[in-house]
Tab-separated table of C-alpha atoms and ligand atoms in Angstrom:
chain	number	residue	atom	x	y	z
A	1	UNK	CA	30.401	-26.179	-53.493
A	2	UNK	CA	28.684	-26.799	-50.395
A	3	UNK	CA	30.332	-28.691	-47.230
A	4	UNK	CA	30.575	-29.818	-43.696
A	5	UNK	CA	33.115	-29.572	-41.184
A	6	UNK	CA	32.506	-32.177	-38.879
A	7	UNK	CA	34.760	-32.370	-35.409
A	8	UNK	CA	34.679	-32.347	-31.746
A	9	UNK	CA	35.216	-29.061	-29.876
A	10	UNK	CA	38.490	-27.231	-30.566
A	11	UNK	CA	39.212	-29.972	-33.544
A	12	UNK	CA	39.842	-26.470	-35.596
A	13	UNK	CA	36.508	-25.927	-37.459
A	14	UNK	CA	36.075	-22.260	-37.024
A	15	UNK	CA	39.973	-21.868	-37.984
A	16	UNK	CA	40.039	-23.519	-41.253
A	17	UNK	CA	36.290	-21.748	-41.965
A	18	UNK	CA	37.885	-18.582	-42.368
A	19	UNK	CA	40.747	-19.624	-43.850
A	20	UNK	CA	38.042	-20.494	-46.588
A	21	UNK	CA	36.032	-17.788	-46.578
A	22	UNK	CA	39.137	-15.649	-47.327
A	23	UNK	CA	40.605	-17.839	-50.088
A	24	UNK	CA	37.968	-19.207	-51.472
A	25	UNK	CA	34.987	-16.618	-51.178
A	26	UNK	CA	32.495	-18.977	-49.080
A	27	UNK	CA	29.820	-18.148	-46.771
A	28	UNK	CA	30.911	-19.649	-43.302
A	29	UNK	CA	27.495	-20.507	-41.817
A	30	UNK	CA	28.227	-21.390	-37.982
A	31	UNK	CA	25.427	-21.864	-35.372
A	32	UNK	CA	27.676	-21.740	-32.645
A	33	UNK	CA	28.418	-18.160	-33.925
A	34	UNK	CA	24.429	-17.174	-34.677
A	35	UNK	CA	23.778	-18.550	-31.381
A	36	UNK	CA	26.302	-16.040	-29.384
A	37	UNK	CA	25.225	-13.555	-31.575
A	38	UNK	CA	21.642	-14.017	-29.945
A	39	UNK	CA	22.837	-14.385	-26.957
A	40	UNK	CA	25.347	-11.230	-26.926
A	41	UNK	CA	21.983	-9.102	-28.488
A	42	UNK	CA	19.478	-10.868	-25.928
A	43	UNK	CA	16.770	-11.422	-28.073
A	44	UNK	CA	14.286	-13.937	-26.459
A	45	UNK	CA	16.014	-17.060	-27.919
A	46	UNK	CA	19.406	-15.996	-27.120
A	47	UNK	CA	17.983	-15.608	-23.416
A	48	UNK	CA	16.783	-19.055	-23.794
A	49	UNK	CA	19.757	-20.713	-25.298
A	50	UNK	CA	22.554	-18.820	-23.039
A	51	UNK	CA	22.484	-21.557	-19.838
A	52	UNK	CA	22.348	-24.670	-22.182
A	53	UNK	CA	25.407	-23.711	-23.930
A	54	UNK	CA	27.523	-22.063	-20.669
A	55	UNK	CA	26.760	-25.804	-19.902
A	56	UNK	CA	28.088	-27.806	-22.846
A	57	UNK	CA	24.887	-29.367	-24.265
A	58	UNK	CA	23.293	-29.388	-27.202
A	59	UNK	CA	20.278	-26.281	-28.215
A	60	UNK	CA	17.029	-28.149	-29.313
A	61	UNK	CA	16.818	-29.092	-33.379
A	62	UNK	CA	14.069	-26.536	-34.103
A	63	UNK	CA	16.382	-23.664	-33.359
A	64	UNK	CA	19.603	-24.787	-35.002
A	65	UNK	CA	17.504	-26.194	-37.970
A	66	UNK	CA	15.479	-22.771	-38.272
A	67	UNK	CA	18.604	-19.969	-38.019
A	68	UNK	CA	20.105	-22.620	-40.789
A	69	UNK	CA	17.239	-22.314	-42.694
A	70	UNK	CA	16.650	-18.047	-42.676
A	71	UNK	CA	20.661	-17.789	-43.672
A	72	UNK	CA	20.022	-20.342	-46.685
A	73	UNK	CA	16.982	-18.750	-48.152
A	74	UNK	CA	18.845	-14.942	-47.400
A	75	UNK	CA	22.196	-15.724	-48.840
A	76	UNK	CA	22.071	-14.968	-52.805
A	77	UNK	CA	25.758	-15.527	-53.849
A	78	UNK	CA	26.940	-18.904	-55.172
A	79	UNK	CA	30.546	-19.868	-54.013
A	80	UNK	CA	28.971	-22.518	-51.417
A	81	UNK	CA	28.340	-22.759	-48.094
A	82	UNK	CA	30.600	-24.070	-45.180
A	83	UNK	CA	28.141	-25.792	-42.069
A	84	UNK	CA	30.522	-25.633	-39.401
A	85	UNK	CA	29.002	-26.668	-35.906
A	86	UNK	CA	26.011	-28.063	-38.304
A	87	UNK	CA	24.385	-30.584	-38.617
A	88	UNK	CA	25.308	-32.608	-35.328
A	89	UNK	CA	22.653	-34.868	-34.571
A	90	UNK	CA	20.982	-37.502	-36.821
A	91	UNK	CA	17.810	-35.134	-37.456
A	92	UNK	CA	19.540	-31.853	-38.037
A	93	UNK	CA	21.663	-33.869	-40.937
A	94	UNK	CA	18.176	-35.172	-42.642
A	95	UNK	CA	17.004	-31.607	-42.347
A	96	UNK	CA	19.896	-30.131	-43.775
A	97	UNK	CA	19.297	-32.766	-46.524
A	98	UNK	CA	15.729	-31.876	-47.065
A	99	UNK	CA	16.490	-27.373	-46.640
A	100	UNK	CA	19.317	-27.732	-49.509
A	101	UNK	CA	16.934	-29.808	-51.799
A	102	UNK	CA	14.584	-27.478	-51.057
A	103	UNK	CA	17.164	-24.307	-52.418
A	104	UNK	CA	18.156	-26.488	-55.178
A	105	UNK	CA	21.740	-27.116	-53.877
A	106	UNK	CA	23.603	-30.408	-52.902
A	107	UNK	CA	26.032	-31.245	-50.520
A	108	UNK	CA	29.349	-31.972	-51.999
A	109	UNK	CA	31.567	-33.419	-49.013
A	110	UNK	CA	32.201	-33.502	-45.358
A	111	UNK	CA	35.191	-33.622	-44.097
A	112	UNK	CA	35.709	-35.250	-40.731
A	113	UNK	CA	38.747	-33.387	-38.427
A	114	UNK	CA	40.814	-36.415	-36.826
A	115	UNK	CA	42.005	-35.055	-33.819
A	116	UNK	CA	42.477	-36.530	-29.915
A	117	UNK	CA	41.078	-35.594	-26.477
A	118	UNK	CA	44.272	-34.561	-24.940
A	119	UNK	CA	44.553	-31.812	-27.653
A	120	UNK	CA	41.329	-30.570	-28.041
A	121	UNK	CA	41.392	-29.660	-24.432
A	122	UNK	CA	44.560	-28.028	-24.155
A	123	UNK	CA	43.279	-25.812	-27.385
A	124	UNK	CA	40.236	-25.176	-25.909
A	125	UNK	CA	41.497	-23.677	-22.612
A	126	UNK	CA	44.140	-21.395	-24.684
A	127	UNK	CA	41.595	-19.598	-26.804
A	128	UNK	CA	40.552	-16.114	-27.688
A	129	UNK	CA	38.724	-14.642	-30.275
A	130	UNK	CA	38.238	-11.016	-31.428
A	131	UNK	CA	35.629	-9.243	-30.701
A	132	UNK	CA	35.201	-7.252	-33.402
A	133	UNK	CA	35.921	-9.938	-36.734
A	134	UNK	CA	35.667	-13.208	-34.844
A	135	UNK	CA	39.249	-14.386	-35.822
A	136	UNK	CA	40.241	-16.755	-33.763
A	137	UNK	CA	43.620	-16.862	-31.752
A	138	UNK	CA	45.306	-19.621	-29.373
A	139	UNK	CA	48.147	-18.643	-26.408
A	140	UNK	CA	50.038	-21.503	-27.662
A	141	UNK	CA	49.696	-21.936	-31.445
A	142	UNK	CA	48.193	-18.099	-32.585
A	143	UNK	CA	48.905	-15.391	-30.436
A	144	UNK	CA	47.396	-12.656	-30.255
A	145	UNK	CA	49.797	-9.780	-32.172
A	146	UNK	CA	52.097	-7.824	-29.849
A	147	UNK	CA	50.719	-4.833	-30.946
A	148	UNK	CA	47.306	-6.360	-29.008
A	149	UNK	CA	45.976	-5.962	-32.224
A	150	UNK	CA	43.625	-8.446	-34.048
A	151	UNK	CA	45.708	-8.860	-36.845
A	152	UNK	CA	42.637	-8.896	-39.439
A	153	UNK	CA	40.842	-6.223	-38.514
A	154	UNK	CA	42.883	-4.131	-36.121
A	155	UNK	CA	40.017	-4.369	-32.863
A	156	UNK	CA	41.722	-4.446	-29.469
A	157	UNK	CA	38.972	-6.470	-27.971
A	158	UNK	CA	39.252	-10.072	-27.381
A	159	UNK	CA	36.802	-12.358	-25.592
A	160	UNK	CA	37.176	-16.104	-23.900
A	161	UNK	CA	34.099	-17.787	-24.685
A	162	UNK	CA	32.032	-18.895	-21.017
A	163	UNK	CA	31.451	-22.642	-22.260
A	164	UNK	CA	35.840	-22.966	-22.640
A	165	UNK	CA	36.165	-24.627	-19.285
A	166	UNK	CA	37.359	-27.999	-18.053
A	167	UNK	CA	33.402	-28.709	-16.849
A	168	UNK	CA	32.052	-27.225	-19.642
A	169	UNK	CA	34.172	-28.832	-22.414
A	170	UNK	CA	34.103	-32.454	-20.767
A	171	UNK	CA	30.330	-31.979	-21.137
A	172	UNK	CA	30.552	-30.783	-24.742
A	173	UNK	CA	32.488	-33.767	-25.450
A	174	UNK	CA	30.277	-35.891	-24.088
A	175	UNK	CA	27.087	-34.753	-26.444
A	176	UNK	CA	30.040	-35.133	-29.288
A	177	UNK	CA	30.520	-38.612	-28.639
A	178	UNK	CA	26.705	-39.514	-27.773
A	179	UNK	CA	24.700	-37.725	-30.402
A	180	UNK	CA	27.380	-35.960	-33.478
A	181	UNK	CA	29.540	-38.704	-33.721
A	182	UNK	CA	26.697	-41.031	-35.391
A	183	UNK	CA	27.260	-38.386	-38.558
A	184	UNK	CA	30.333	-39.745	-39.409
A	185	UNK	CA	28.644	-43.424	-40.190
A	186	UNK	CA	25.459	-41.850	-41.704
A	187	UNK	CA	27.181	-39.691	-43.992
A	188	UNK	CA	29.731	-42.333	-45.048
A	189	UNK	CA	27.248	-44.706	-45.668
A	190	UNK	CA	26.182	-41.763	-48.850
A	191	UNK	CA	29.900	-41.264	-49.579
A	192	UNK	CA	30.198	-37.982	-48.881
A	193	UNK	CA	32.835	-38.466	-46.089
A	194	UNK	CA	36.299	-37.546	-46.471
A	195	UNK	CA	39.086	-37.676	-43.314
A	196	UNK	CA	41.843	-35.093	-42.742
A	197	UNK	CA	44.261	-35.095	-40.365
A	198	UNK	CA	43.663	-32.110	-38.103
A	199	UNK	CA	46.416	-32.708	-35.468
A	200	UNK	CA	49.099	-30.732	-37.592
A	201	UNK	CA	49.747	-26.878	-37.980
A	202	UNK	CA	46.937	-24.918	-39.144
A	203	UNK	CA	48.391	-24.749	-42.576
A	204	UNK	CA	48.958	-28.619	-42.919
A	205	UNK	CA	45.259	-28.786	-42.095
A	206	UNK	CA	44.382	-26.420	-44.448
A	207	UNK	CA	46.401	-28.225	-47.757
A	208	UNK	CA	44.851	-31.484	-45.979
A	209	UNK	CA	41.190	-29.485	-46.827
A	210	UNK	CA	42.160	-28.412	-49.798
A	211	UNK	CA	43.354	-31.696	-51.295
A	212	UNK	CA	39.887	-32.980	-50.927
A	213	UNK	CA	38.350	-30.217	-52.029
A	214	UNK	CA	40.631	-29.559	-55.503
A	215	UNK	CA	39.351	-33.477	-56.044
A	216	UNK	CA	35.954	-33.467	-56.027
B	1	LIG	P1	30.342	-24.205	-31.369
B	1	LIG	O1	30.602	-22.767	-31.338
B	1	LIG	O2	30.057	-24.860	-32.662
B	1	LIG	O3	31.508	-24.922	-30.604
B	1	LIG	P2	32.197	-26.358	-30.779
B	1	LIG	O4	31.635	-27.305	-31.741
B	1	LIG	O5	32.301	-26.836	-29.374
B	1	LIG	O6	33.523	-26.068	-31.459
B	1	LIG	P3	34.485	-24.897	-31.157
B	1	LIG	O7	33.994	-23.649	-31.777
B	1	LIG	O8	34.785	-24.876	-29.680
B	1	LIG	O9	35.813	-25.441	-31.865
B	1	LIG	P4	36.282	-25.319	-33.365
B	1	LIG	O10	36.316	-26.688	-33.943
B	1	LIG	O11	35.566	-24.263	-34.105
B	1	LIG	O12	37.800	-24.891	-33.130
B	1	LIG	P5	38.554	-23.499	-33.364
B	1	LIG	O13	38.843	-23.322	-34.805
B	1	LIG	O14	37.916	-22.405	-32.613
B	1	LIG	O15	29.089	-24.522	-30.411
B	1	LIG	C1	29.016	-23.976	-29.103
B	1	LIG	C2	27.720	-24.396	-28.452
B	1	LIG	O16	26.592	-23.902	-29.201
B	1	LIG	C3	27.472	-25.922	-28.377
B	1	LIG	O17	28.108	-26.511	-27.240
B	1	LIG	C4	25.939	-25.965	-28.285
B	1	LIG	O18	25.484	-25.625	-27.000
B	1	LIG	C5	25.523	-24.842	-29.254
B	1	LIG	N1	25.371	-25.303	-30.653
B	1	LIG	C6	26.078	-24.865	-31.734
B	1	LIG	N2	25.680	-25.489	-32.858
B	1	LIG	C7	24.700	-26.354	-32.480
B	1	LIG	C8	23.909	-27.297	-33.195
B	1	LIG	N3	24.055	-27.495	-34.510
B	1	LIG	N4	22.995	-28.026	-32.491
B	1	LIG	C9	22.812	-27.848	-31.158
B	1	LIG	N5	23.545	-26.967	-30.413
B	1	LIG	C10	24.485	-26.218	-31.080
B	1	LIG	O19	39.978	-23.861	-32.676
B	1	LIG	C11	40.081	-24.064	-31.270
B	1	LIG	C12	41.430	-23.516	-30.777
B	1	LIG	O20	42.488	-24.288	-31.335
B	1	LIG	C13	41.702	-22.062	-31.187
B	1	LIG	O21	42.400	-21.419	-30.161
B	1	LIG	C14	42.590	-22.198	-32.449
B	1	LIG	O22	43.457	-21.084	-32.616
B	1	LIG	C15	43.362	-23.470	-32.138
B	1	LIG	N6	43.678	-24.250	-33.334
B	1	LIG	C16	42.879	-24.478	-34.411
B	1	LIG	N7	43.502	-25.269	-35.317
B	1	LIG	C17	44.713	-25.573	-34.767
B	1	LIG	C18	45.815	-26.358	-35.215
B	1	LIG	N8	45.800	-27.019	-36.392
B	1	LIG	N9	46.901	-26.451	-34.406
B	1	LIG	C19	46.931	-25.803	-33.228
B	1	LIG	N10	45.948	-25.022	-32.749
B	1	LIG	C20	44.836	-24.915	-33.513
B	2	LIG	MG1	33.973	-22.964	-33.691
């Protein structure tokens, strides 16, 4: 089974990702996360790519479209794919179209997060992640352990991201609105859309997920 997560900044993607890698066995394939990982090992893209996203706006097509492309043709295993941060303009979705073809797989759903402004931002600003795994953690809703423990892998070392600013995240909302939020028309008009509520606790946004998923 191979899906999208489709949502603004904060609307929970990367949350309910690994809540399906680890019950479900799929491959999260994030660009936001390939993209740090550049940046963090300063290869010559990641040098490239670093001020655009400390900004909020959108990396070029070629680059999203070709790190999407090297970890479909690398990954061998068969539970599906989740594309979370991907596709999120009008070409990146036909060239996801045309790359699965390509592999011989097909896209099974999307599921649009309904969330609102007013929460995404007060997410945003609360965030953490670990260092080490990448699970992700909230002041507010997810803690970070006592201990100061990640409580998956047991790293002390948690990092704010540089674009999870006020400046930053009005910005990212902007390109959300201007040039991701088309996808939701385009991929209803093929019926692969499906909404879930992503304003409630993680795990009501998980069974949300998983309703749509167990009906397919
Ligand atoms: P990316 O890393 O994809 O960031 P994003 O889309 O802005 O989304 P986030 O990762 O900020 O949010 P999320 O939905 O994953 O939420 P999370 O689960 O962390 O992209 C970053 C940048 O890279 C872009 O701005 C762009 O420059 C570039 N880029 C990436 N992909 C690109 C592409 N395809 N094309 C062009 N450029 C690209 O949750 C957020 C917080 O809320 C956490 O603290 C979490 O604990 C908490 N939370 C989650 N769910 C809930 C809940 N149900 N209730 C309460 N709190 C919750
Ligand atoms: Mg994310």
């Amino acid at each position: 089974m191979n899906i999208i997560l489709l949502g603004p900044p904060g609307a929970g993607k990367g949350t309910q990702a690994r809540l399906l890698v680890e019950r479900r066995g799929m491959v999260q394939l994030s660009t936001g996360d390939m993209l740090r990982a550049a940046k963090d090992s300063g290869t010559e893209m990641g040098k490239k790519v670093a001020d655009v996203m400390a900004r909020g706006d959108l990396v070029t097509d070629d680059i999203v479209i070709g790190l999407i492309e090297e970890h479909l043709r690398s990954a061998d295993d068969d539970t599906g794919f989740i594309f979370d941060g991907f596709p999120r303009t009008l070409g990146q979705a036909d060239a996801l179209g045309d790359l699965l073809g390509r592999v011989g797989r097909r896209l099974d759903a999307v599921i649009a997060m309904e969330v609102n402004d007013e929460a995404l931002v007060e997410r945003i600003t609360a965030r953490s992640t670990c260092g080490n795994c990448g699970e992700v953690y909230n002041d507010i809703t997810k803690p970070i352990p006592e201990d100061g423990k990640c409580s998956v892998c047991g790293a002390s070392d948690f990092k704010r991201r540089s674009d999870d600013n006020e400046d930053s995240l009005k910005q990212r909302l902007l390109e959300y609105y201007k040039k991701t939020s088309p996808l939701i028309g385009y991929y209803h008009a093929k019926g692969d859309l499906h909404w879930v509520p992503g304003l409630g606790e993680i795990e009501e946004v998980a069974s949300g997920i998983a309703r749509v998923l167990d009906n397919l």
